[in-house]
């Protein structure tokens, strides 16, 4: 159960980091 949670958290982190980077790029591009 704990391993599953860890895997899900790492997957979310892998998805969130590039998403955040693209969001920042998008915002800076608009400005």
JSON list of C-alpha atoms in Angstrom, two decimals, residues 3-31:
[
{"chain": "A", "resi": 3, "resn": "UNK", "atom": "CA", "xyz": [4.74, 1.54, -2.21]},
{"chain": "A", "resi": 4, "resn": "UNK", "atom": "CA", "xyz": [1.70, 2.30, -4.38]},
{"chain": "A", "resi": 5, "resn": "UNK", "atom": "CA", "xyz": [1.34, 5.70, -2.73]},
{"chain": "A", "resi": 6, "resn": "UNK", "atom": "CA", "xyz": [5.03, 6.43, -3.32]},
{"chain": "A", "resi": 7, "resn": "UNK", "atom": "CA", "xyz": [4.76, 5.48, -6.98]},
{"chain": "A", "resi": 8, "resn": "UNK", "atom": "CA", "xyz": [1.69, 7.68, -7.43]},
{"chain": "A", "resi": 9, "resn": "UNK", "atom": "CA", "xyz": [3.44, 10.60, -5.74]},
{"chain": "A", "resi": 10, "resn": "UNK", "atom": "CA", "xyz": [6.54, 10.26, -7.92]},
{"chain": "A", "resi": 11, "resn": "UNK", "atom": "CA", "xyz": [4.34, 10.02, -11.04]},
{"chain": "A", "resi": 12, "resn": "UNK", "atom": "CA", "xyz": [2.49, 13.17, -10.00]},
{"chain": "A", "resi": 13, "resn": "UNK", "atom": "CA", "xyz": [5.83, 14.93, -9.43]},
{"chain": "A", "resi": 14, "resn": "UNK", "atom": "CA", "xyz": [7.06, 13.84, -12.88]},
{"chain": "A", "resi": 15, "resn": "UNK", "atom": "CA", "xyz": [3.89, 15.25, -14.43]},
{"chain": "A", "resi": 16, "resn": "UNK", "atom": "CA", "xyz": [3.76, 18.44, -12.33]},
{"chain": "A", "resi": 17, "resn": "UNK", "atom": "CA", "xyz": [7.34, 19.61, -12.94]},
{"chain": "A", "resi": 18, "resn": "UNK", "atom": "CA", "xyz": [7.21, 19.88, -16.77]},
{"chain": "A", "resi": 19, "resn": "UNK", "atom": "CA", "xyz": [3.65, 21.22, -16.55]},
{"chain": "A", "resi": 20, "resn": "UNK", "atom": "CA", "xyz": [4.78, 23.96, -14.19]},
{"chain": "A", "resi": 21, "resn": "UNK", "atom": "CA", "xyz": [7.73, 24.78, -16.43]},
{"chain": "A", "resi": 22, "resn": "UNK", "atom": "CA", "xyz": [5.52, 25.10, -19.50]},
{"chain": "A", "resi": 23, "resn": "UNK", "atom": "CA", "xyz": [3.03, 27.21, -17.53]},
{"chain": "A", "resi": 24, "resn": "UNK", "atom": "CA", "xyz": [5.80, 29.61, -16.47]},
{"chain": "A", "resi": 25, "resn": "UNK", "atom": "CA", "xyz": [7.05, 29.78, -20.06]},
{"chain": "A", "resi": 26, "resn": "UNK", "atom": "CA", "xyz": [3.52, 30.48, -21.28]},
{"chain": "A", "resi": 27, "resn": "UNK", "atom": "CA", "xyz": [3.02, 33.27, -18.74]},
{"chain": "A", "resi": 28, "resn": "UNK", "atom": "CA", "xyz": [6.36, 34.90, -19.56]},
{"chain": "A", "resi": 29, "resn": "UNK", "atom": "CA", "xyz": [5.56, 34.67, -23.27]},
{"chain": "A", "resi": 30, "resn": "UNK", "atom": "CA", "xyz": [2.24, 36.49, -22.78]},
{"chain": "A", "resi": 31, "resn": "UNK", "atom": "CA", "xyz": [3.97, 39.27, -20.84]}
]
